[in-house]
Structures are given as structure tokens and as C-alpha cells.
Amino acid sequence: MLTKKEKYNVAVVGATGAVGQEMISGLVERDFPVDRIRLLASARIPGRKLKFGGEDVDVEVLGEDSFHGIDIALFSAGGGRSKQFAPIAAKEAVVIDNTSAFRMDPDVPLVVPEVNPEDLAWHKGIIANPNCSTIQMVVALKPIHDLVRIKRIVVTTFQSVSGAGARAVDEMYHETQALLDGKSYETSVFPHQIAFNALPQIPQSDAFAENGYTHEEMKMVNETRKMFHDESIMVSATCVRVAVDRGHSEAVNIETEKKITADEVRELLSAAEGVKVIDDIGNQLYPLATQAAGRDEVFVGRIREDISCPNGIDMWVVSDNLKKGAALNAIQIAERLIASL
Ligand code: L14
């Protein structure tokens, strides 16, 4: 049971990973009221320390007794670790889980604070953080859905390699360098060359569901329905990995029940929490992954009325996949939780 305190004991599980690192810097940056911090990783790296603010903190090996005295545990160490350790942690702490392990569990709320904060109220110890591609899409679409009801979403993503972790980013850099040097490169993270390429497969192994969609694509369908509390909303996604290091971009097409104009969407999203509209095509201004990297907001631009359908809108949605797509959303959930105590 989480009770009101001045400061909280926080554990970061998967502290050495790409998202774990963002969780650590995010807690510091946002001045989260941390009493003690515990950094946990699954592999033992003797003597490994990480900075938390100005402090050097030992990285401890994740185990069943890692959670004594912990109030809030942020998990991002893979679905297997979450399945094994989150229920143990949840006996003492509130778990905010960034993996896909519990997202579709009917007993676990799946939350984006700008979208469905009300679902935090019924958690039973574990709260799931959605998939990165879903988060930025629903932040941009929820205000529209509330006003004119979205019937159907068709989305294509352009996802950065950092979603697949730090090793994937290294692979893209090294492969790019090798190819520019006229050398060959043997891939180990991605199934194909990622440098100068676009791969319509995420994740990189065991990607495909039975229906021809990838698991990443089906997450966008199922998680959107769960957070919008609307099983009737139709979603079709194509998720593509592109040679970008950080920041996911999405081409989003929606069909609404009632007509909404492009100007009305611009006005609505300009006032929406967590959203920044950058939409001045005459001056070649629109959201870019290179500019979204390191930022908190979900950026929206290229807003236009779909010429192929009377109640259609097209837009371009960009956000930092490691921040709003992962660590930042998890920390914002924790902030809401403690504010509600
Ligand atoms: O479901 O490889 O949270 O970019 C996030 C990273 C799925 C895969 C999730 C990637 C994962 C994704």
C-alpha cells in the first residue's frame, strides 16, 4: 500500500538499459520526491555504479528480496523479468511496468495520464505503461475522440532504433560507418541491414501474430481500445523501423463520426495537455524526430482534411520514444499517484 509521505523509496528495474537510464535522469530532472533510490539490473556487473543526480549509486542484482521498503518500482527490464518479479514487488510497492507483460490484463490499468487518468484509481499494485507508438498516438487523438468520436484509425509508424535498446543504436551507427567505408557488416540485432533502410517488422524477433500483423501493430490496436474504453474503434497499423536513432514519427489517418475541420483540429490540439502543434507548411515547419528527441511533448503537424473521405483527417505525430513513449509516461503516472494520496 502506497501511503502519503514527504519522499518515497524508488526502485528502477533495468537501470542500465536505454529506458532505465531515462527513468533515472527523468526522476532527477523532474525533482521527483525520492528518499532512497535502488538501481537494479538482471546481470551482475561487479562494481558498477550509476549517477543519480550527484550521487554514485551501486547497481544491485535483481532478486526476490530487492523490494523491501520500496514504495514505487519502475520496471523496464523485459517482459520475462516483469512477469517474474512485478507480482513480488507489488506486495510492497506500486509497480509501474513498462513492458508488454500486463498491458492487456483486465486486472491491470493501462494508463497515459493525459488520456485515462481515472483508471489509476482501480489499480491492485501493478499499473502498465503502454507501448511507445501507442502513447504518442493516443495523446494526439484523445481530444478529437472526445469531441467527434473516432470510428477508424489507419496509422503507419516510422520508429527509431532506440526502441530496440542501446545495442540496436550501436548496430545502426557501426553498420552505417562500415557501409560508408565500403566494408560489409554482419547484423546481430536486426534481421536485415537497418542503415539506409526501412524494415516493416517490429520487434526484430518473433514479430508476427497469426493474422499477418506484427505484435507491435496489434499492440496499437488493442491498447488504444483499452485506454479509450471503446472496443468498437477500428485500428489498422503498419509499424516500420527506420534509420533514425531517437524519436518515433507516425502518419495517422482518422475517420470521425461527426465532421471536424483541419482548423478545428489545430485549435483543439493547441490547447491539449502534452501536445505541441507545429504546423506551418508554407514555412516548411512540421514535427521532426531530430527536434523531438530529448523533449517531453507529443508534436503534431501536417494536419489536413482527407480528400478521399468526407470525415477524414490526416496528421503527422512525432515524439521521443524513450521519454513520453516510455520513461516520462511512467514517471508522470507516479506523479499522479502520489498527488492523489
Ligand atoms: O512493447 O522494438 O514496449 O522499438 C517497445 C520497444 C516493443 C518493441 C514495447 C521496439 C516494446 C519496441
Short mmCIF file of C-alpha atoms and ligand atoms in Angstrom, two decimals:
data_model
loop_
_atom_site.label_atom_id
_atom_site.label_comp_id
_atom_site.label_asym_id
_atom_site.label_seq_id
_atom_site.Cartn_x
_atom_site.Cartn_y
_atom_site.Cartn_z
CA MET A 1 0.00 0.00 0.00
CA LEU A 2 1.36 3.36 -1.03
CA THR A 3 0.82 5.93 1.70
CA LYS A 4 1.43 9.66 1.69
CA LYS A 5 4.97 10.67 2.61
CA GLU A 6 7.24 13.58 2.00
CA LYS A 7 9.64 11.41 -0.01
CA TYR A 8 9.42 7.92 -1.47
CA ASN A 9 11.78 4.98 -1.85
CA VAL A 10 12.02 4.26 -5.57
CA ALA A 11 13.46 1.24 -7.40
CA VAL A 12 14.42 1.27 -11.07
CA VAL A 13 14.47 -2.25 -12.52
CA GLY A 14 16.53 -2.42 -15.71
CA ALA A 15 18.60 0.58 -14.63
CA THR A 16 21.41 0.00 -17.14
CA GLY A 17 19.09 -0.14 -20.18
CA ALA A 18 18.14 2.66 -22.56
CA VAL A 19 14.78 3.27 -20.82
CA GLY A 20 16.24 2.72 -17.32
CA GLN A 21 18.75 5.48 -17.95
CA GLU A 22 15.92 7.82 -18.97
CA MET A 23 13.99 6.88 -15.83
CA ILE A 24 16.97 7.82 -13.66
CA SER A 25 17.58 11.15 -15.40
CA GLY A 26 13.82 11.85 -15.52
CA LEU A 27 13.40 11.41 -11.76
CA VAL A 28 16.22 13.90 -11.18
CA GLU A 29 15.10 16.34 -13.89
CA ARG A 30 11.51 16.43 -12.62
CA ASP A 31 12.57 16.68 -8.99
CA PHE A 32 10.56 13.60 -8.07
CA PRO A 33 10.48 13.35 -4.24
CA VAL A 34 12.95 10.46 -3.91
CA ASP A 35 14.10 9.38 -0.47
CA ARG A 36 16.21 6.30 -1.30
CA ILE A 37 16.89 5.14 -4.86
CA ARG A 38 17.62 1.49 -5.63
CA LEU A 39 19.05 0.64 -9.04
CA LEU A 40 18.54 -2.95 -10.15
CA ALA A 41 19.76 -4.88 -13.17
CA SER A 42 19.48 -8.53 -14.08
CA ALA A 43 23.17 -9.16 -14.76
CA ARG A 44 25.87 -8.67 -12.15
CA ILE A 45 28.43 -6.13 -13.24
CA PRO A 46 30.85 -6.03 -10.28
CA GLY A 47 31.46 -2.52 -9.01
CA ARG A 48 29.05 -0.99 -11.47
CA LYS A 49 27.75 2.35 -10.28
CA LEU A 50 25.41 4.84 -11.89
CA LYS A 51 24.91 8.50 -11.15
CA PHE A 52 21.67 9.62 -9.53
CA GLY A 53 21.91 13.37 -9.55
CA GLY A 54 25.29 13.98 -7.95
CA GLU A 55 25.30 10.67 -6.09
CA ASP A 56 27.08 7.42 -7.11
CA VAL A 57 24.70 4.51 -6.63
CA ASP A 58 25.59 0.79 -6.76
CA VAL A 59 23.75 -1.27 -9.34
CA GLU A 60 22.34 -4.26 -7.47
CA VAL A 61 21.33 -7.61 -8.91
CA LEU A 62 17.56 -8.00 -9.23
CA GLY A 63 16.20 -10.64 -6.86
CA GLU A 64 13.11 -11.60 -4.90
CA ASP A 65 14.23 -9.56 -1.89
CA SER A 66 15.04 -6.41 -3.86
CA PHE A 67 11.83 -4.64 -2.92
CA HIS A 68 11.84 -4.44 0.89
CA GLY A 69 10.95 -0.90 1.91
CA ILE A 70 10.33 0.23 -1.67
CA ASP A 71 7.29 2.43 -2.33
CA ILE A 72 7.40 2.73 -6.12
CA ALA A 73 9.09 0.30 -8.55
CA LEU A 74 9.62 1.32 -12.16
CA PHE A 75 10.17 -1.77 -14.33
CA SER A 76 11.83 -1.81 -17.75
CA ALA A 77 13.88 -4.99 -17.95
CA GLY A 78 11.88 -7.06 -20.43
CA GLY A 79 8.54 -8.84 -20.18
CA GLY A 80 10.00 -12.02 -18.68
CA ARG A 81 11.55 -10.17 -15.72
CA SER A 82 8.31 -8.26 -15.17
CA LYS A 83 6.21 -11.44 -15.17
CA GLN A 84 8.58 -12.99 -12.61
CA PHE A 85 9.32 -10.04 -10.33
CA ALA A 86 6.49 -7.47 -10.64
CA PRO A 87 4.00 -9.58 -8.59
CA ILE A 88 6.64 -9.92 -5.85
CA ALA A 89 7.40 -6.19 -5.90
CA ALA A 90 3.67 -5.39 -5.85
CA LYS A 91 3.35 -6.92 -2.38
CA GLU A 92 5.32 -3.95 -1.01
CA ALA A 93 5.35 -1.29 -3.69
CA VAL A 94 3.27 0.07 -6.53
CA VAL A 95 4.78 -1.28 -9.76
CA ILE A 96 4.72 0.80 -12.93
CA ASP A 97 5.62 -1.66 -15.66
CA ASN A 98 6.96 -0.51 -18.99
CA THR A 99 6.86 -3.94 -20.69
CA SER A 100 4.00 -5.65 -22.52
CA ALA A 101 3.66 -8.29 -19.75
CA PHE A 102 0.50 -6.93 -18.08
CA ARG A 103 -0.90 -4.36 -20.51
CA MET A 104 -3.88 -6.41 -21.63
CA ASP A 105 -4.52 -7.98 -18.21
CA PRO A 106 -8.09 -6.93 -17.25
CA ASP A 107 -6.95 -6.51 -13.63
CA VAL A 108 -4.20 -4.06 -14.58
CA PRO A 109 -4.90 -0.47 -15.63
CA LEU A 110 -3.07 0.75 -18.74
CA VAL A 111 -2.56 4.47 -18.39
CA VAL A 112 -1.49 7.62 -20.19
CA PRO A 113 -2.17 10.46 -17.74
CA GLU A 114 -3.49 12.84 -20.43
CA VAL A 115 -5.84 10.15 -21.74
CA ASN A 116 -7.29 7.98 -18.95
CA PRO A 117 -6.05 9.14 -15.53
CA GLU A 118 -9.30 7.82 -13.99
CA ASP A 119 -8.04 4.25 -14.47
CA LEU A 120 -5.28 4.80 -11.88
CA ALA A 121 -7.95 4.61 -9.18
CA TRP A 122 -8.57 0.86 -9.56
CA HIS A 123 -5.00 -0.48 -9.63
CA LYS A 124 -4.20 -3.51 -7.49
CA GLY A 125 -0.46 -2.92 -7.22
CA ILE A 126 0.58 -3.02 -10.88
CA ILE A 127 -0.01 -0.27 -13.46
CA ALA A 128 1.04 -0.83 -17.07
CA ASN A 129 2.73 1.75 -19.26
CA PRO A 130 1.64 1.43 -22.91
CA ASN A 131 3.78 0.79 -25.97
CA CYS A 132 5.74 3.82 -27.21
CA SER A 133 3.93 4.07 -30.56
CA THR A 134 0.53 3.83 -28.92
CA ILE A 135 1.27 6.51 -26.30
CA GLN A 136 2.08 9.32 -28.70
CA MET A 137 -0.85 8.45 -30.96
CA VAL A 138 -3.46 8.42 -28.18
CA VAL A 139 -2.19 11.69 -26.67
CA ALA A 140 -2.82 13.34 -30.04
CA LEU A 141 -6.14 11.60 -30.74
CA LYS A 142 -7.96 11.59 -27.40
CA PRO A 143 -9.19 15.23 -27.59
CA ILE A 144 -10.56 14.54 -31.08
CA HIS A 145 -12.19 11.29 -29.97
CA ASP A 146 -13.88 13.07 -27.06
CA LEU A 147 -15.32 15.73 -29.36
CA VAL A 148 -16.38 13.92 -32.55
CA ARG A 149 -15.75 10.20 -31.88
CA ILE A 150 -13.12 8.47 -33.98
CA LYS A 151 -14.53 5.43 -35.78
CA ARG A 152 -11.38 4.24 -37.53
CA ILE A 153 -7.62 4.87 -37.36
CA VAL A 154 -5.11 3.90 -40.06
CA VAL A 155 -1.56 4.52 -38.87
CA THR A 156 1.90 3.95 -40.30
CA THR A 157 4.85 4.36 -37.94
CA PHE A 158 8.46 5.32 -38.64
CA GLN A 159 10.15 4.04 -35.48
CA SER A 160 13.64 4.79 -34.30
CA VAL A 161 16.18 2.11 -33.45
CA SER A 162 16.49 3.23 -29.80
CA GLY A 163 13.18 1.45 -29.15
CA ALA A 164 15.11 -1.78 -29.59
CA GLY A 165 17.70 -0.70 -26.99
CA ALA A 166 21.21 0.67 -26.80
CA ARG A 167 22.74 -2.28 -28.73
CA ALA A 168 20.43 -1.55 -31.65
CA VAL A 169 21.57 2.08 -31.79
CA ASP A 170 25.21 0.91 -31.80
CA GLU A 171 24.45 -1.53 -34.59
CA MET A 172 22.98 1.22 -36.76
CA TYR A 173 25.97 3.54 -36.16
CA HIS A 174 28.58 0.85 -36.78
CA GLU A 175 26.79 -0.51 -39.82
CA THR A 176 26.44 2.98 -41.30
CA GLN A 177 30.14 3.63 -40.74
CA ALA A 178 31.13 0.25 -42.25
CA LEU A 179 28.99 0.78 -45.35
CA LEU A 180 30.33 4.33 -45.86
CA ASP A 181 33.83 2.84 -45.62
CA GLY A 182 32.93 0.31 -48.32
CA LYS A 183 33.06 -2.61 -45.88
CA SER A 184 30.47 -5.28 -45.22
CA TYR A 185 28.72 -5.57 -41.84
CA GLU A 186 27.16 -8.57 -40.13
CA THR A 187 23.94 -7.71 -38.31
CA SER A 188 23.22 -9.15 -34.87
CA VAL A 189 20.24 -7.12 -33.55
CA PHE A 190 18.13 -6.53 -36.67
CA PRO A 191 17.24 -9.30 -39.17
CA HIS A 192 18.32 -7.07 -42.08
CA GLN A 193 20.50 -4.05 -42.76
CA ILE A 194 19.00 -1.07 -40.89
CA ALA A 195 21.41 1.62 -42.15
CA PHE A 196 19.88 3.49 -45.13
CA ASN A 197 16.85 1.23 -44.86
CA ALA A 198 13.24 0.77 -43.62
CA LEU A 199 12.16 -2.56 -42.11
CA PRO A 200 8.45 -3.39 -41.86
CA GLN A 201 8.99 -5.67 -38.87
CA ILE A 202 8.90 -4.76 -35.15
CA PRO A 203 10.05 -6.37 -32.89
CA GLN A 204 13.10 -7.86 -34.55
CA SER A 205 12.42 -11.44 -33.46
CA ASP A 206 9.19 -13.42 -33.12
CA ALA A 207 7.40 -10.43 -34.62
CA PHE A 208 4.33 -11.84 -36.29
CA ALA A 209 0.88 -12.60 -34.88
CA GLU A 210 -1.33 -15.19 -36.63
CA ASN A 211 -3.25 -12.63 -38.69
CA GLY A 212 -0.32 -11.27 -40.70
CA TYR A 213 0.12 -8.22 -38.44
CA THR A 214 3.16 -7.85 -36.18
CA HIS A 215 2.83 -7.83 -32.39
CA GLU A 216 3.80 -4.14 -32.39
CA GLU A 217 0.92 -3.40 -34.79
CA MET A 218 -1.57 -5.38 -32.70
CA LYS A 219 -0.45 -3.51 -29.56
CA MET A 220 -1.56 -0.26 -31.25
CA VAL A 221 -4.97 -1.82 -31.90
CA ASN A 222 -5.58 -3.42 -28.51
CA GLU A 223 -4.01 -0.81 -26.25
CA THR A 224 -5.90 2.05 -27.95
CA ARG A 225 -9.20 0.23 -27.43
CA LYS A 226 -8.40 -0.44 -23.78
CA MET A 227 -7.43 3.15 -22.94
CA PHE A 228 -10.32 4.72 -24.90
CA HIS A 229 -12.74 2.24 -23.25
CA ASP A 230 -14.05 1.62 -26.75
CA GLU A 231 -13.91 -1.87 -28.19
CA SER A 232 -15.63 -0.68 -31.37
CA ILE A 233 -12.89 1.70 -32.55
CA MET A 234 -11.25 0.20 -35.65
CA VAL A 235 -7.46 0.43 -35.90
CA SER A 236 -5.09 -0.79 -38.61
CA ALA A 237 -1.35 -0.22 -38.16
CA THR A 238 1.83 -0.76 -40.15
CA CYS A 239 4.92 -0.40 -37.97
CA VAL A 240 8.20 0.34 -39.71
CA ARG A 241 11.72 0.62 -38.28
CA VAL A 242 13.69 3.41 -39.93
CA ALA A 243 17.32 4.51 -39.68
CA VAL A 244 16.64 7.19 -37.05
CA ASP A 245 18.34 6.96 -33.66
CA ARG A 246 15.73 8.62 -31.47
CA GLY A 247 12.10 9.74 -31.93
CA HIS A 248 9.17 7.92 -33.49
CA SER A 249 7.14 9.52 -36.30
CA GLU A 250 3.64 8.44 -37.32
CA ALA A 251 1.39 9.15 -40.29
CA VAL A 252 -2.09 8.98 -38.77
CA ASN A 253 -5.37 8.94 -40.70
CA ILE A 254 -8.68 9.03 -38.85
CA GLU A 255 -12.33 8.84 -39.79
CA THR A 256 -14.69 10.53 -37.34
CA GLU A 257 -18.41 10.14 -36.71
CA LYS A 258 -19.03 13.90 -36.86
CA LYS A 259 -17.19 16.24 -39.23
CA ILE A 260 -14.23 18.20 -37.85
CA THR A 261 -12.19 20.61 -39.96
CA ALA A 262 -8.40 20.85 -40.06
CA ASP A 263 -8.59 24.30 -38.41
CA GLU A 264 -10.72 22.90 -35.60
CA VAL A 265 -8.23 20.07 -35.04
CA ARG A 266 -5.37 22.60 -34.92
CA GLU A 267 -7.23 24.71 -32.38
CA LEU A 268 -8.25 21.72 -30.27
CA LEU A 269 -4.74 20.23 -30.16
CA SER A 270 -3.10 23.60 -29.49
CA ALA A 271 -4.93 23.62 -26.15
CA ALA A 272 -4.42 19.90 -25.40
CA GLU A 273 -2.28 18.77 -22.49
CA GLY A 274 1.09 17.33 -23.51
CA VAL A 275 0.69 18.32 -27.17
CA LYS A 276 2.53 20.94 -29.21
CA VAL A 277 1.27 21.80 -32.67
CA ILE A 278 3.95 22.68 -35.25
CA ASP A 279 2.04 23.16 -38.47
CA ASP A 280 3.19 25.86 -40.87
CA ILE A 281 3.73 24.13 -44.17
CA GLY A 282 4.39 27.42 -46.00
CA ASN A 283 7.50 27.85 -43.89
CA GLN A 284 8.38 24.14 -44.03
CA LEU A 285 7.55 23.73 -40.36
CA TYR A 286 6.33 20.35 -39.13
CA PRO A 287 7.45 17.97 -36.37
CA LEU A 288 10.78 16.22 -36.86
CA ALA A 289 12.30 13.33 -34.90
CA THR A 290 15.61 15.21 -34.65
CA GLN A 291 13.83 18.08 -32.89
CA ALA A 292 11.54 15.92 -30.73
CA ALA A 293 14.50 13.94 -29.34
CA GLY A 294 15.07 14.94 -25.72
CA ARG A 295 11.73 16.77 -25.46
CA ASP A 296 8.68 15.86 -23.39
CA GLU A 297 5.84 16.80 -25.74
CA VAL A 298 3.94 14.96 -28.45
CA PHE A 299 4.36 17.11 -31.56
CA VAL A 300 1.62 17.26 -34.22
CA GLY A 301 1.66 18.81 -37.69
CA ARG A 302 0.69 18.32 -41.35
CA ILE A 303 -2.94 18.48 -40.17
CA ARG A 304 -5.22 18.33 -43.20
CA GLU A 305 -8.62 17.13 -44.34
CA ASP A 306 -8.51 13.77 -46.08
CA ILE A 307 -9.53 14.30 -49.75
CA SER A 308 -10.60 10.65 -50.04
CA CYS A 309 -13.26 10.62 -47.32
CA PRO A 310 -15.77 13.23 -46.01
CA ASN A 311 -14.99 12.91 -42.28
CA GLY A 312 -11.29 12.14 -42.56
CA ILE A 313 -8.24 13.89 -41.09
CA ASP A 314 -4.56 13.21 -41.77
CA MET A 315 -1.73 14.25 -39.47
CA TRP A 316 1.92 13.66 -38.59
CA VAL A 317 2.70 12.83 -34.95
CA VAL A 318 6.25 12.77 -33.51
CA SER A 319 7.59 12.16 -30.00
CA ASP A 320 10.67 10.95 -28.15
CA ASN A 321 10.07 7.21 -27.75
CA LEU A 322 12.31 6.91 -24.69
CA LYS A 323 10.68 9.88 -22.91
CA LYS A 324 6.90 10.22 -23.46
CA GLY A 325 6.97 6.80 -25.13
CA ALA A 326 8.45 5.14 -22.05
CA ALA A 327 10.24 6.68 -19.04
CA LEU A 328 8.47 10.04 -18.87
CA ASN A 329 5.00 8.49 -19.06
CA ALA A 330 5.94 6.09 -16.24
CA ILE A 331 7.17 8.96 -14.05
CA GLN A 332 4.06 11.02 -14.83
CA ILE A 333 1.97 8.04 -13.64
CA ALA A 334 3.96 8.02 -10.39
CA GLU A 335 3.47 11.79 -10.03
CA ARG A 336 -0.31 11.42 -10.41
CA LEU A 337 -0.36 8.57 -7.92
CA ILE A 338 1.40 10.48 -5.17
CA ALA A 339 -0.63 13.62 -5.88
CA SER A 340 -3.81 11.60 -5.29
CA LEU A 341 -2.76 10.28 -1.86
O1 L14 B 1 6.05 -3.10 -26.31
O2 L14 B 1 11.48 -2.57 -30.53
O3 L14 B 1 7.10 -1.72 -25.08
O4 L14 B 1 11.02 -0.47 -30.71
C1 L14 B 1 8.88 -1.21 -27.02
C2 L14 B 1 10.02 -1.16 -27.98
C3 L14 B 1 8.01 -3.23 -28.21
C4 L14 B 1 9.17 -3.14 -29.18
C5 L14 B 1 7.06 -2.47 -26.05
C6 L14 B 1 10.80 -1.58 -30.25
C7 L14 B 1 8.30 -2.59 -26.88
C8 L14 B 1 9.63 -1.71 -29.31
#
